[in-house]
């Protein structure tokens, strides 16, 4: 997952598994997540106007197109939701490809990992 290179995908910098605890490490993005900004779930975050919602929506679609059609091994996210999209100060969206929930599934000893031909499925 760390080989994915797109301006709207947050690179996975590392993971740590210790005592059944799993931590994923990404770049810090101070804008919070898209869910907080769309619905005003955070006290510090103002709700995005409709004008500010359009550009991130297009950029998220571009990131998903990259994952599905432009990677050497296409990635199927399977967990795209507003809480898995982080925002910079300038409201530039960054899709989190490998979430903690997905990592837990991969490290679960009873997990059966499925692979599609020439694809990686996350989730």
Tab-separated table of C-alpha atoms in Angstrom:
chain	number	residue	atom	x	y	z
A	1	UNK	CA	0.000	0.000	0.000
A	2	UNK	CA	2.920	2.378	0.582
A	3	UNK	CA	3.750	2.289	-3.151
A	4	UNK	CA	0.545	4.123	-4.110
A	5	UNK	CA	1.429	7.564	-5.476
A	6	UNK	CA	-1.418	10.031	-5.970
A	7	UNK	CA	-1.883	13.558	-4.647
A	8	UNK	CA	-5.200	12.586	-3.029
A	9	UNK	CA	-4.122	9.328	-1.381
A	10	UNK	CA	-2.540	9.376	2.068
A	11	UNK	CA	0.544	7.169	1.996
A	12	UNK	CA	0.784	4.498	4.665
A	13	UNK	CA	4.062	5.351	6.411
A	14	UNK	CA	4.109	2.356	8.720
A	15	UNK	CA	2.255	0.034	11.037
A	16	UNK	CA	2.950	-1.311	14.496
A	17	UNK	CA	1.444	-4.482	15.943
A	18	UNK	CA	2.043	-5.006	19.645
A	19	UNK	CA	-0.016	-6.847	22.275
A	20	UNK	CA	-3.023	-7.161	19.934
A	21	UNK	CA	-2.941	-3.392	19.353
A	22	UNK	CA	-2.593	-2.106	15.825
A	23	UNK	CA	-1.457	1.398	14.922
A	24	UNK	CA	-1.239	2.770	11.392
A	25	UNK	CA	0.961	5.808	10.715
A	26	UNK	CA	0.069	8.462	8.144
A	27	UNK	CA	1.060	12.063	7.453
A	28	UNK	CA	-0.659	14.495	9.813
A	29	UNK	CA	-3.504	16.415	8.168
A	30	UNK	CA	-4.878	19.162	10.380
A	31	UNK	CA	-8.210	19.609	8.559
A	32	UNK	CA	-9.831	16.610	10.259
A	33	UNK	CA	-11.862	14.128	8.287
A	34	UNK	CA	-14.526	14.783	5.686
A	35	UNK	CA	-17.341	13.481	7.901
A	36	UNK	CA	-16.596	16.086	10.591
A	37	UNK	CA	-16.482	18.844	7.997
A	38	UNK	CA	-19.637	17.802	6.150
A	39	UNK	CA	-21.788	17.250	9.211
A	40	UNK	CA	-20.181	19.525	11.789
A	41	UNK	CA	-19.379	16.714	14.229
A	42	UNK	CA	-16.337	18.525	15.591
A	43	UNK	CA	-16.556	21.606	17.812
A	44	UNK	CA	-13.505	23.164	16.143
A	45	UNK	CA	-14.652	22.537	12.569
A	46	UNK	CA	-17.069	24.695	10.588
A	47	UNK	CA	-19.427	22.872	8.217
A	48	UNK	CA	-18.286	23.041	4.572
A	49	UNK	CA	-20.351	25.146	2.196
A	50	UNK	CA	-21.728	23.555	-0.973
A	51	UNK	CA	-19.083	25.413	-2.994
A	52	UNK	CA	-16.288	23.903	-0.894
A	53	UNK	CA	-17.790	20.397	-1.166
A	54	UNK	CA	-17.586	20.113	-4.959
A	55	UNK	CA	-13.806	20.282	-5.495
A	56	UNK	CA	-12.975	17.615	-2.863
A	57	UNK	CA	-15.687	15.361	-4.344
A	58	UNK	CA	-14.024	15.514	-7.769
A	59	UNK	CA	-10.577	14.890	-6.239
A	60	UNK	CA	-11.871	11.856	-4.313
A	61	UNK	CA	-13.279	10.405	-7.543
A	62	UNK	CA	-9.894	11.003	-9.229
A	63	UNK	CA	-8.147	9.122	-6.395
A	64	UNK	CA	-10.570	6.189	-6.697
A	65	UNK	CA	-10.091	6.141	-10.470
A	66	UNK	CA	-6.329	5.946	-9.865
A	67	UNK	CA	-6.790	3.007	-7.466
A	68	UNK	CA	-9.120	1.130	-9.824
A	69	UNK	CA	-7.655	1.910	-13.248
A	70	UNK	CA	-4.165	3.415	-13.092
A	71	UNK	CA	-2.254	1.314	-10.525
A	72	UNK	CA	-0.048	-1.512	-11.770
A	73	UNK	CA	-2.139	-3.733	-9.453
A	74	UNK	CA	-5.616	-2.186	-9.139
A	75	UNK	CA	-6.870	-1.640	-5.594
A	76	UNK	CA	-10.505	-2.065	-4.602
A	77	UNK	CA	-11.005	0.003	-1.445
A	78	UNK	CA	-14.307	-1.471	-0.151
A	79	UNK	CA	-14.541	1.013	2.724
A	80	UNK	CA	-14.892	4.445	1.125
A	81	UNK	CA	-16.695	6.710	3.570
A	82	UNK	CA	-16.332	10.286	4.708
A	83	UNK	CA	-14.553	9.311	7.944
A	84	UNK	CA	-11.797	7.612	5.868
A	85	UNK	CA	-11.027	10.801	3.962
A	86	UNK	CA	-8.714	13.281	5.677
A	87	UNK	CA	-8.469	16.968	4.809
A	88	UNK	CA	-5.559	19.376	4.734
A	89	UNK	CA	-5.893	22.992	5.909
A	90	UNK	CA	-6.802	23.899	2.313
A	91	UNK	CA	-9.571	21.222	2.248
A	92	UNK	CA	-7.532	19.001	-0.079
A	93	UNK	CA	-8.884	15.463	0.459
A	94	UNK	CA	-6.623	12.476	1.078
A	95	UNK	CA	-8.178	9.015	0.837
A	96	UNK	CA	-6.982	6.638	3.558
A	97	UNK	CA	-6.574	3.352	1.694
A	98	UNK	CA	-5.692	0.972	4.523
A	99	UNK	CA	-7.770	1.694	7.610
A	100	UNK	CA	-7.138	0.235	11.060
A	101	UNK	CA	-10.238	-1.935	10.632
A	102	UNK	CA	-8.861	-3.374	7.387
A	103	UNK	CA	-5.451	-3.922	8.955
A	104	UNK	CA	-7.085	-5.812	11.834
A	105	UNK	CA	-8.741	-8.109	9.309
A	106	UNK	CA	-5.383	-8.779	7.648
A	107	UNK	CA	-3.689	-9.622	10.954
A	108	UNK	CA	-6.549	-11.794	12.199
A	109	UNK	CA	-5.281	-15.403	12.180
A	110	UNK	CA	-8.717	-16.632	11.092
A	111	UNK	CA	-8.832	-14.193	8.187
A	112	UNK	CA	-9.093	-15.649	4.723
A	113	UNK	CA	-7.462	-13.237	2.310
A	114	UNK	CA	-9.029	-13.133	-1.126
A	115	UNK	CA	-7.131	-11.941	-4.150
A	116	UNK	CA	-8.659	-11.089	-7.476
A	117	UNK	CA	-6.700	-11.456	-10.661
A	118	UNK	CA	-4.353	-8.438	-10.839
A	119	UNK	CA	-6.155	-6.662	-7.985
A	120	UNK	CA	-5.736	-6.015	-4.305
A	121	UNK	CA	-8.904	-5.959	-2.222
A	122	UNK	CA	-8.824	-3.955	0.999
A	123	UNK	CA	-11.457	-4.737	3.562
